[in-house]
mmCIF file of C-alpha atoms and ligand atoms in Angstrom:
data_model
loop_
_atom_site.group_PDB
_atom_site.id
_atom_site.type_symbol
_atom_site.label_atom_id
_atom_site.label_comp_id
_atom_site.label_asym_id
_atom_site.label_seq_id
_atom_site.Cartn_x
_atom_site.Cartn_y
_atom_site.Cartn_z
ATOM 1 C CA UNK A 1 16.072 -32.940 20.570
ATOM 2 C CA UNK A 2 13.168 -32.029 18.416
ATOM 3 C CA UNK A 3 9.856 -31.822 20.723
ATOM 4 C CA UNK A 4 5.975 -31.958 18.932
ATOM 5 C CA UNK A 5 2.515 -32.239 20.768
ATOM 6 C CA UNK A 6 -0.250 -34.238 18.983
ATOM 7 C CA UNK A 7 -4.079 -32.614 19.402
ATOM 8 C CA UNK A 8 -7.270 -33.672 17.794
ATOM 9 C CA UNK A 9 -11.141 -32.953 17.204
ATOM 10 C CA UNK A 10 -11.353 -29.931 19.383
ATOM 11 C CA UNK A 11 -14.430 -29.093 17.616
ATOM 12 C CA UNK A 12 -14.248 -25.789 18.486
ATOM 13 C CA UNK A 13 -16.728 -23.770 16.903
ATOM 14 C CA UNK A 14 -19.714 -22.362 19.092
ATOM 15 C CA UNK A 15 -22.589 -22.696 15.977
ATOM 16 C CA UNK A 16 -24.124 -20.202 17.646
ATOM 17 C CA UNK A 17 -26.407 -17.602 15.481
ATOM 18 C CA UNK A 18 -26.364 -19.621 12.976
ATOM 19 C CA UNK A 19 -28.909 -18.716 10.398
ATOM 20 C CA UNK A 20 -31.732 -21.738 9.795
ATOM 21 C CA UNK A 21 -31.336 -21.029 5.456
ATOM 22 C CA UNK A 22 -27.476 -22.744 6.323
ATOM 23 C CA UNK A 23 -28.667 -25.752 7.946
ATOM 24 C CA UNK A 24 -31.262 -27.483 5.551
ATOM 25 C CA UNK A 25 -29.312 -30.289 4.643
ATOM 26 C CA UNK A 26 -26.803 -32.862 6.459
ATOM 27 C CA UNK A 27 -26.000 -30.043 8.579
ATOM 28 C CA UNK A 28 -29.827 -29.858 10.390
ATOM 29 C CA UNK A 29 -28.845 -33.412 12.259
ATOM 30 C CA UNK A 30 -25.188 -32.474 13.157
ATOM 31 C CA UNK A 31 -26.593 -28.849 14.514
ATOM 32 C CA UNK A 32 -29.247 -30.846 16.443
ATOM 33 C CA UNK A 33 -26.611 -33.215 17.696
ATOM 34 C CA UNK A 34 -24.428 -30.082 18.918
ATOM 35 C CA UNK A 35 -27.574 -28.424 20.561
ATOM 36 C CA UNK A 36 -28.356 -31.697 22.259
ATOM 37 C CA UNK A 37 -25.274 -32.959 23.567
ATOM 38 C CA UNK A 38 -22.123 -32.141 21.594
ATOM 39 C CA UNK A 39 -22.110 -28.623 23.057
ATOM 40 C CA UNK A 40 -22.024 -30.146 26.826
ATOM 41 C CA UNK A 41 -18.958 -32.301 25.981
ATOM 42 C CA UNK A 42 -16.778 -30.185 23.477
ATOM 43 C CA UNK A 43 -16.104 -27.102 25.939
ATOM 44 C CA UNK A 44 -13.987 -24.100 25.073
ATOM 45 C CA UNK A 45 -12.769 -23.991 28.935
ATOM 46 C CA UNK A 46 -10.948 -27.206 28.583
ATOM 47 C CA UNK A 47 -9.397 -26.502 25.186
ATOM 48 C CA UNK A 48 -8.158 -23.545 26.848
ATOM 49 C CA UNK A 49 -6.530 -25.566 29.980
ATOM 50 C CA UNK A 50 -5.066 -27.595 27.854
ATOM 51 C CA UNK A 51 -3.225 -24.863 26.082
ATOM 52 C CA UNK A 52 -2.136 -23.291 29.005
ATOM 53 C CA UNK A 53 -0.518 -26.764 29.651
ATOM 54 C CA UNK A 54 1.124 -26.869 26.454
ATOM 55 C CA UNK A 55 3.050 -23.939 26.940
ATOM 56 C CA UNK A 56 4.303 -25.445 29.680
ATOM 57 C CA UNK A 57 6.775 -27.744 27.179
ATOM 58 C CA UNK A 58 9.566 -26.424 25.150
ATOM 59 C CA UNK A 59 7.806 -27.433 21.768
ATOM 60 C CA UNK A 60 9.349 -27.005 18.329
ATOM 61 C CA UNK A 61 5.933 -28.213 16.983
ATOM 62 C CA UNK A 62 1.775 -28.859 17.201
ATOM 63 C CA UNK A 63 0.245 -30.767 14.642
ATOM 64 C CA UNK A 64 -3.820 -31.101 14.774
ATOM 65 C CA UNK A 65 -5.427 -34.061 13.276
ATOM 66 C CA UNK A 66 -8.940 -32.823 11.910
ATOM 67 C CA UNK A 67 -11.905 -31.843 13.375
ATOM 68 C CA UNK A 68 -11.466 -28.415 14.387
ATOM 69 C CA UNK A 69 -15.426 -27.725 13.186
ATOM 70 C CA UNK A 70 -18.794 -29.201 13.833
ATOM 71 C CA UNK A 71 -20.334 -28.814 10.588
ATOM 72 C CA UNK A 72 -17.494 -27.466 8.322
ATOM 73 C CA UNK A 73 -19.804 -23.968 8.034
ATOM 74 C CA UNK A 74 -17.314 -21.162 6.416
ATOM 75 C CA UNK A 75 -17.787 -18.791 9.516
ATOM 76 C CA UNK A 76 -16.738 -21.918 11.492
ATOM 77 C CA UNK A 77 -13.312 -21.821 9.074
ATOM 78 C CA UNK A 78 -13.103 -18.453 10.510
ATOM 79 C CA UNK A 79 -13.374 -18.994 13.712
ATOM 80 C CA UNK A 80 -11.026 -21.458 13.734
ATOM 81 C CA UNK A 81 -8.123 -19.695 12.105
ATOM 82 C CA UNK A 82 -8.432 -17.450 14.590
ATOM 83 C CA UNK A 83 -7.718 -20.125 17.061
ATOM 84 C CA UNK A 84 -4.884 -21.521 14.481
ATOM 85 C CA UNK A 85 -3.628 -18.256 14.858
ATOM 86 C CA UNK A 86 -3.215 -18.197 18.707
ATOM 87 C CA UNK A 87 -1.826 -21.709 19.126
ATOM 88 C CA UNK A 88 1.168 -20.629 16.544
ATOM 89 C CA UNK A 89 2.423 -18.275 19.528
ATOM 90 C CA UNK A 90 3.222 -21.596 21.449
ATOM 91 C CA UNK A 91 4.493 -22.922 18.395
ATOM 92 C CA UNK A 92 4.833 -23.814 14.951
ATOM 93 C CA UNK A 93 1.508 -25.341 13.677
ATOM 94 C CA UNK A 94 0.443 -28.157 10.961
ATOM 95 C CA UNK A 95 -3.423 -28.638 10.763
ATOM 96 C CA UNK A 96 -5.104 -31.484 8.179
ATOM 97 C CA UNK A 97 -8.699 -31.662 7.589
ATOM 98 C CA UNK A 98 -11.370 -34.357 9.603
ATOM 99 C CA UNK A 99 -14.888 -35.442 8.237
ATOM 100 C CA UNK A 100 -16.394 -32.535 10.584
ATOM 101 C CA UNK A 101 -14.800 -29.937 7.755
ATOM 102 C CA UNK A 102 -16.486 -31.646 4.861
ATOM 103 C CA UNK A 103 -19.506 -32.288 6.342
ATOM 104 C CA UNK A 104 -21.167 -31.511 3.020
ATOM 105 C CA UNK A 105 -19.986 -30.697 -0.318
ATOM 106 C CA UNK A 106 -18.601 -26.903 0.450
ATOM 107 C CA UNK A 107 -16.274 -24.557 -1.935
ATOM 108 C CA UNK A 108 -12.350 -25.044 -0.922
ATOM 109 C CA UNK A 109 -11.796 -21.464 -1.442
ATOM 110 C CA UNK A 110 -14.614 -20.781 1.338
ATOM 111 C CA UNK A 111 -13.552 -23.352 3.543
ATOM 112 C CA UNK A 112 -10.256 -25.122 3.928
ATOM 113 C CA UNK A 113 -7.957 -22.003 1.878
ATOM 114 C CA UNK A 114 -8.752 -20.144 5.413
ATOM 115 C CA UNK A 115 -6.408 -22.662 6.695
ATOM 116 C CA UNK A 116 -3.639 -22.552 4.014
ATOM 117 C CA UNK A 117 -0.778 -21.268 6.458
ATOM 118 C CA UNK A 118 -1.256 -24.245 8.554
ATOM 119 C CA UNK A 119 -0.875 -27.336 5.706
ATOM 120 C CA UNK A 120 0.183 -25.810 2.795
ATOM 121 C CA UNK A 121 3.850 -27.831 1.645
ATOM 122 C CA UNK A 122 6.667 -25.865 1.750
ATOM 123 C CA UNK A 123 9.069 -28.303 -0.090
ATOM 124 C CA UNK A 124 9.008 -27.231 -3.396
ATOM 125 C CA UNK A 125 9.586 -30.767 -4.650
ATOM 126 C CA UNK A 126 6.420 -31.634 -3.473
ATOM 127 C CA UNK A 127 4.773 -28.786 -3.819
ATOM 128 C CA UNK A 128 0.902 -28.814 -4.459
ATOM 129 C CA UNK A 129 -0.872 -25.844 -6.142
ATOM 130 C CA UNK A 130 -4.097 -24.165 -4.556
ATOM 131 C CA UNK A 131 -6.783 -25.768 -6.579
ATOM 132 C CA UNK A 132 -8.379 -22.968 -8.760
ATOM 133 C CA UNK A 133 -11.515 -25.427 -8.943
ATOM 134 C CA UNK A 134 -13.802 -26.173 -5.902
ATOM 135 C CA UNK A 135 -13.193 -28.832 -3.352
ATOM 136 C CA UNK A 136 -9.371 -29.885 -4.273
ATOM 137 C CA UNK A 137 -7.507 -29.450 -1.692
ATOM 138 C CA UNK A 138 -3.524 -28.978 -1.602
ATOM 139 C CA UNK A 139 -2.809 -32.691 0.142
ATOM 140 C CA UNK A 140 -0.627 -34.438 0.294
ATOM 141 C CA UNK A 141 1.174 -31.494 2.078
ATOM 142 C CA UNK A 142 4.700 -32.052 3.198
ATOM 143 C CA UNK A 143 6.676 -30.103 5.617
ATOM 144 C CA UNK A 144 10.081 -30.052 7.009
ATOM 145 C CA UNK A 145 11.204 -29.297 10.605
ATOM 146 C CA UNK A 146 14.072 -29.695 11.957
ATOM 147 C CA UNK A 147 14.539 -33.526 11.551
ATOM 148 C CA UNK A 148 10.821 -34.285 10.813
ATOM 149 C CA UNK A 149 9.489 -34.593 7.870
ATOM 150 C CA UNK A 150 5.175 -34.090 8.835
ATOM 151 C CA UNK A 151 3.299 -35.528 5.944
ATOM 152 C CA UNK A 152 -0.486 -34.690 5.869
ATOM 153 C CA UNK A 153 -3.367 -36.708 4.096
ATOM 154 C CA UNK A 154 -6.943 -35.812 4.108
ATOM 155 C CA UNK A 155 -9.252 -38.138 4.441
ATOM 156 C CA UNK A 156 -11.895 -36.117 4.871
ATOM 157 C CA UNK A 157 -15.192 -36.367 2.371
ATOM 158 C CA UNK A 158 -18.630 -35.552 2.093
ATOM 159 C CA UNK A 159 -20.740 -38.549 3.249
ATOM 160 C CA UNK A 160 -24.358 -39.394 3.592
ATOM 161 C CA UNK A 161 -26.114 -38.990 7.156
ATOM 162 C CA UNK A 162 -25.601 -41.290 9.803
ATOM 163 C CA UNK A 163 -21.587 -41.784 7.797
ATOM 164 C CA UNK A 164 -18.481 -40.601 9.301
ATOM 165 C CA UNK A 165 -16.383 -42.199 6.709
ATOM 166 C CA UNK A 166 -13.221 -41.266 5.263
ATOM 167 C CA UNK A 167 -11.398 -42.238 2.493
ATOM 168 C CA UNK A 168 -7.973 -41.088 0.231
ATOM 169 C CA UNK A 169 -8.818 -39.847 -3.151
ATOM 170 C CA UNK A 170 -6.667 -42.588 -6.124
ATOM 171 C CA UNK A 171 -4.517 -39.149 -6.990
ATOM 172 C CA UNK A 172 -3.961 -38.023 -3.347
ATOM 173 C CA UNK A 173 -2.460 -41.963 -2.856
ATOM 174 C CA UNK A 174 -0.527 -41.848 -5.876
ATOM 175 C CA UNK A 175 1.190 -38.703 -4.827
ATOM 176 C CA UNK A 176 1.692 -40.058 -1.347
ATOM 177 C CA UNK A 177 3.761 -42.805 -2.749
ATOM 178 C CA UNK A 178 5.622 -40.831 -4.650
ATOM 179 C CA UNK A 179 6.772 -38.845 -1.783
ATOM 180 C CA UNK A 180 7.144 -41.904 0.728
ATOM 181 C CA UNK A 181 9.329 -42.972 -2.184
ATOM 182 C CA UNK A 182 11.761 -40.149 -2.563
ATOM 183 C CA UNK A 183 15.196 -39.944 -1.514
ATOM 184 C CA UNK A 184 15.209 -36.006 -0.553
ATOM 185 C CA UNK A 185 13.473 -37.612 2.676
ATOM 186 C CA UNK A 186 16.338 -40.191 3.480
ATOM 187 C CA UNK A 187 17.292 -39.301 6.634
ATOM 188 C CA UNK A 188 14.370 -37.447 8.390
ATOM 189 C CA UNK A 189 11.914 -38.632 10.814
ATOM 190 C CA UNK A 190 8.808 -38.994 8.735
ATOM 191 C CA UNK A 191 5.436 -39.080 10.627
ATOM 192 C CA UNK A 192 1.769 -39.007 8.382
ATOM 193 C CA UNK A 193 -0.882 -37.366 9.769
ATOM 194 C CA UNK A 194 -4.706 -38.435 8.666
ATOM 195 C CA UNK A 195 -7.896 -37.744 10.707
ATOM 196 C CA UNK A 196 -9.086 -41.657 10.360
ATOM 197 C CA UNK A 197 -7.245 -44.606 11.839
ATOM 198 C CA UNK A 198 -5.268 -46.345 9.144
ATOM 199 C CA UNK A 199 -5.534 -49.942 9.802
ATOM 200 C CA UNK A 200 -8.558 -51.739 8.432
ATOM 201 C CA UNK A 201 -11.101 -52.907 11.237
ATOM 202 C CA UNK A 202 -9.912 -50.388 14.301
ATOM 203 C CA UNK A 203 -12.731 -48.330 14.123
ATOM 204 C CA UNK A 204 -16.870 -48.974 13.534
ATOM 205 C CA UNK A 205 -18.050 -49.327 10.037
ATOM 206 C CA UNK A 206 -19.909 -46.339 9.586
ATOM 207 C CA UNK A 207 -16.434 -44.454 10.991
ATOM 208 C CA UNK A 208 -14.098 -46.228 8.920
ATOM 209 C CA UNK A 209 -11.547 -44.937 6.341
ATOM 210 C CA UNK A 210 -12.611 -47.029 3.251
ATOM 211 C CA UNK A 211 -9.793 -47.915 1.641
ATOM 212 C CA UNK A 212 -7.378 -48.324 4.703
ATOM 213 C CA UNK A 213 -6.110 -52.095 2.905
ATOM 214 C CA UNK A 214 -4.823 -49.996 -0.008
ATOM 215 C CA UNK A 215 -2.840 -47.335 2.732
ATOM 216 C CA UNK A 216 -1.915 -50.343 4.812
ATOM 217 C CA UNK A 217 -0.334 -51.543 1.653
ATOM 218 C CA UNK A 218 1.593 -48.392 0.230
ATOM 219 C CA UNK A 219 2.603 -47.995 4.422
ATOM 220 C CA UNK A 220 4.034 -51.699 4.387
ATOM 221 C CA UNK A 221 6.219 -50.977 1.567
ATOM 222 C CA UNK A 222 7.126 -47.741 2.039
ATOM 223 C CA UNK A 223 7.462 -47.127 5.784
ATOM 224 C CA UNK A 224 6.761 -44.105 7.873
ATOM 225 C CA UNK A 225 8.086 -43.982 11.627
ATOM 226 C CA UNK A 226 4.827 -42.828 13.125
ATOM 227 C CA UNK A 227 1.179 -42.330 12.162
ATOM 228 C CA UNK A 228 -1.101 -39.567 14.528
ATOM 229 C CA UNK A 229 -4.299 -39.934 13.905
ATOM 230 C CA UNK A 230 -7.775 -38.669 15.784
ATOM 231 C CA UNK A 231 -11.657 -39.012 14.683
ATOM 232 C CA UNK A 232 -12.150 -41.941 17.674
ATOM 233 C CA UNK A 233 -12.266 -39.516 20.394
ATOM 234 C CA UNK A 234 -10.373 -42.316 22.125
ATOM 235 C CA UNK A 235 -6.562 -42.466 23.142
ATOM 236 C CA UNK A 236 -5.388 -45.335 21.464
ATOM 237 C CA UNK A 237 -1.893 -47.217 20.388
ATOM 238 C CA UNK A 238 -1.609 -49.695 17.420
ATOM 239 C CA UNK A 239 1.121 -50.961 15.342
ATOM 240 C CA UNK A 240 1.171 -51.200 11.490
ATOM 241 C CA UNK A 241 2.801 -54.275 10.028
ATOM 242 C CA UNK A 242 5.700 -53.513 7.623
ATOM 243 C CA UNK A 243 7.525 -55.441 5.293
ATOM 244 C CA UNK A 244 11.276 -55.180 5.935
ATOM 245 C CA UNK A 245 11.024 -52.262 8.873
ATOM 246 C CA UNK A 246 9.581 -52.641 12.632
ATOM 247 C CA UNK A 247 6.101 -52.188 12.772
ATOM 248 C CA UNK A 248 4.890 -48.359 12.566
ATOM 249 C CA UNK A 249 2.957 -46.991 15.760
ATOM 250 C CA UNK A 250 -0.312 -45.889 15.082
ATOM 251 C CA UNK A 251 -1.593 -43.288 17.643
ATOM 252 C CA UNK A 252 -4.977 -42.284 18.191
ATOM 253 C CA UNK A 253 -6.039 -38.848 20.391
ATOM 254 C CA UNK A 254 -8.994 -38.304 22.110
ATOM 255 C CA UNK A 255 -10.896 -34.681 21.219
ATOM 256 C CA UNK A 256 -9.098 -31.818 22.843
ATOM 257 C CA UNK A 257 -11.874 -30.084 24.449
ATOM 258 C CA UNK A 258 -13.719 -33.147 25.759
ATOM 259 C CA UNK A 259 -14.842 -32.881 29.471
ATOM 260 C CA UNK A 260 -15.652 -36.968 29.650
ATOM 261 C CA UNK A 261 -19.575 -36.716 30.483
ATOM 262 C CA UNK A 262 -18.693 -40.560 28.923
ATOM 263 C CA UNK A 263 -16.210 -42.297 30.368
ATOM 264 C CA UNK A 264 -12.514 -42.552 28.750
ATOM 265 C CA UNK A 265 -13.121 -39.926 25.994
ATOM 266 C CA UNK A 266 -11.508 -36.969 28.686
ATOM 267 C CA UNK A 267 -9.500 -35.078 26.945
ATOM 268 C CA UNK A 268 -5.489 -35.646 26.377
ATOM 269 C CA UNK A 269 -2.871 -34.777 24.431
ATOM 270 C CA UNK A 270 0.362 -35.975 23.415
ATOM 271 C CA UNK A 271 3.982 -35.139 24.116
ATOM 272 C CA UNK A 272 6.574 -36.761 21.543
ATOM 273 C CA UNK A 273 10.673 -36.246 22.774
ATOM 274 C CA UNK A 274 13.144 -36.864 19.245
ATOM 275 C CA UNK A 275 16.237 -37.641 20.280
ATOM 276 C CA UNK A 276 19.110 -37.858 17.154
ATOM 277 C CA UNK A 277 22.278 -40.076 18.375
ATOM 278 C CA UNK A 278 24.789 -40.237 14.940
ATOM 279 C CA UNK A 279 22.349 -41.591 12.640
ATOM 280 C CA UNK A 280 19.478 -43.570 14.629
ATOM 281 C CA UNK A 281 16.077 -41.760 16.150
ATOM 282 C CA UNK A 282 15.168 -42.409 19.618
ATOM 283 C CA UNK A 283 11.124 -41.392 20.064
ATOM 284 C CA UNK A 284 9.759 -41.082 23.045
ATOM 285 C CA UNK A 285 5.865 -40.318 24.334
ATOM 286 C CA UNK A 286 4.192 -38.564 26.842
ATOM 287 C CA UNK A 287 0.394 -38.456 27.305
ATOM 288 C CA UNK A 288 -1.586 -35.605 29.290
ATOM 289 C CA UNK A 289 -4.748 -36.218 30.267
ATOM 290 C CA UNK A 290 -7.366 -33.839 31.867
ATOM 291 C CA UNK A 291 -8.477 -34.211 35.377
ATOM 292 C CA UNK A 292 -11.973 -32.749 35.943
ATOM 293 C CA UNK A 293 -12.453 -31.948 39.432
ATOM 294 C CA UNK A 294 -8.647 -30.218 39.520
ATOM 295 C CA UNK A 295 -9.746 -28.475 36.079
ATOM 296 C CA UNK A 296 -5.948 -29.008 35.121
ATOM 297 C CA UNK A 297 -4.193 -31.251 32.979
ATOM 298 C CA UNK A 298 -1.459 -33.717 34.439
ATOM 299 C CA UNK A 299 0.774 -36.088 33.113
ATOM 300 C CA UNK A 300 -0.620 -39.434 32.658
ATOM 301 C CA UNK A 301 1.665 -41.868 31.618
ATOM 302 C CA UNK A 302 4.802 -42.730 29.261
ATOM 303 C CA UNK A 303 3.415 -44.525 25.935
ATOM 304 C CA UNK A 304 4.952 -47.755 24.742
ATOM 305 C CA UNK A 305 7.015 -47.335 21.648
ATOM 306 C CA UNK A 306 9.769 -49.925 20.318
HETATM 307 FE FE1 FE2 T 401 -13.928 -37.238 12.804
#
């Protein structure tokens, strides 16, 4: 039995004294969006309840879809290490970036390297270098554990205002293939992690990840077992069309530290059981979901998987 939780967006920076000099750009209309409304809906409180309710599982490991930021800000990297750092006592922890942590074009070695711990590969195979140039960063990452084999994109980019778009860079594909192709992962559970849904049309245009036909296309040939994805802020289960293999699930989960001033975006989290019998995987799912006026989280209901 191999047990993982699946968290996203918990935008959960504070932007508070943040100087004016940092936000004359892109970042003036996300900070006013925070100020405005963002701030009542992304709420440290929650977040916290809903770590309390992870350590109520046995879990082997917590991967975080993106988003952890409002405006991708280096003190904002900071901030959420040190966050990182505290969910790693419940367990093992694999982060990949969302659109929130490029928000505009920013230096990798002031930004994302802060997180290194929490996506860097550690298959040597695979292995990608720290980029000694801005803005590269180290994904695909790949990481083994236990049966699992978590594969991490990012789809995160700098985009205009008003765009929350996402898209795979042509080198960061290539290299995916290559590792979807590889025989060292015959045998393990492989799940890919991206902050944008994968399949072309699920999401609004200005939201979408660009070139999720070409994705679909590697995915269909070149199976994973399950995709995790956030950037919705919606709970959400889809199914990838394959070639030869069942369809992939495709799960969607809403932002951790949402309170739900709009209804259905509450926050919730995910619970996956791996079960191992001889040579076959048996997945199962779990979702949490929080519950206001109890200020808890509960179980909500099983998901459907084949
Ligand atoms: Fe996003």
């Amino acid at each position: 039995m191999f047990n993982f939780a699946h968290l996203s967006d918990p935008h959960l920076t504070t932007l508070k004294q943040i100087p004016w000099s940092a936000l004359i750009n892109k970042r003036l209309m996300g900070y006013i969006s925070w100020k405005t409304h963002r701030r009542a809906e992304h709420r440290r409180e929650v977040l916290d309840l809903l770590l309390s309710s992870l350590q109520e599982h046995h879990l082997d490991h917590i991967v975080v879809t993106g988003d952890l930021t409002h405006l991708g800000l280096p003190q904002e990297f900071k901030e959420a290490r040190q966050w990182l750092d505290s969910l790693n006592s419940i367990a093992d922890t694999t982060v990949i970036p969302g659109n929130h942590e490029t928000y505009i074009p920013t230096s990798y070695q002031a930004t994302l390297k802060q997180w290194t711990p929490y996506f860097q590969s550690d298959s040597q195979e695979f292995i990608k270098q720290a980029p000694s140039e801005k803005d590269t960063p180290c994904f695909p990452s790949l990481r083994l554990r236990g049966p699992v084999a978590f594969i991490g994109v990012s789809s995160a980019c700098p985009t205009p205002p008003f765009l929350a778009t996402g898209r795979i860079d042509s080198k960061q594909m290539g290299d995916l293939e290559q590792i979807l192709r590889s025989p060292s992962l015959n045998g393990f559970f492989k799940v890919l992690l991206i902050h944008h849904p994968p399949i072309p049309g699920s999401t609004r245009w200005r939201k979408r990840l660009t070139n999720a036909a070409q994705l679909s296309h590697i995915l269909s040939q070149h199976p994973v077992d399950l995709i995790l994805h956030g950037h919705t802020h919606q709970c959400s289960v889809a199914f990838l069309d394959t070639l030869k293999n069942d369809p992939i699930p495709v799960i969607g989960m809403p932002s951790a530290s949402a309170k739900g001033i709009k209804p259905g975006y509450q926050s919730q989290y995910c619970l996956f059981h791996l079960n191992q019998e001889n040579h076959t995987f048996r997945l199962s799912a779990s979702l949490y979901h929080y519950i206001p006026e109890k200020e808890q989280f509960t179980f909500s209901r099983p998901l459907p998987l084949p």
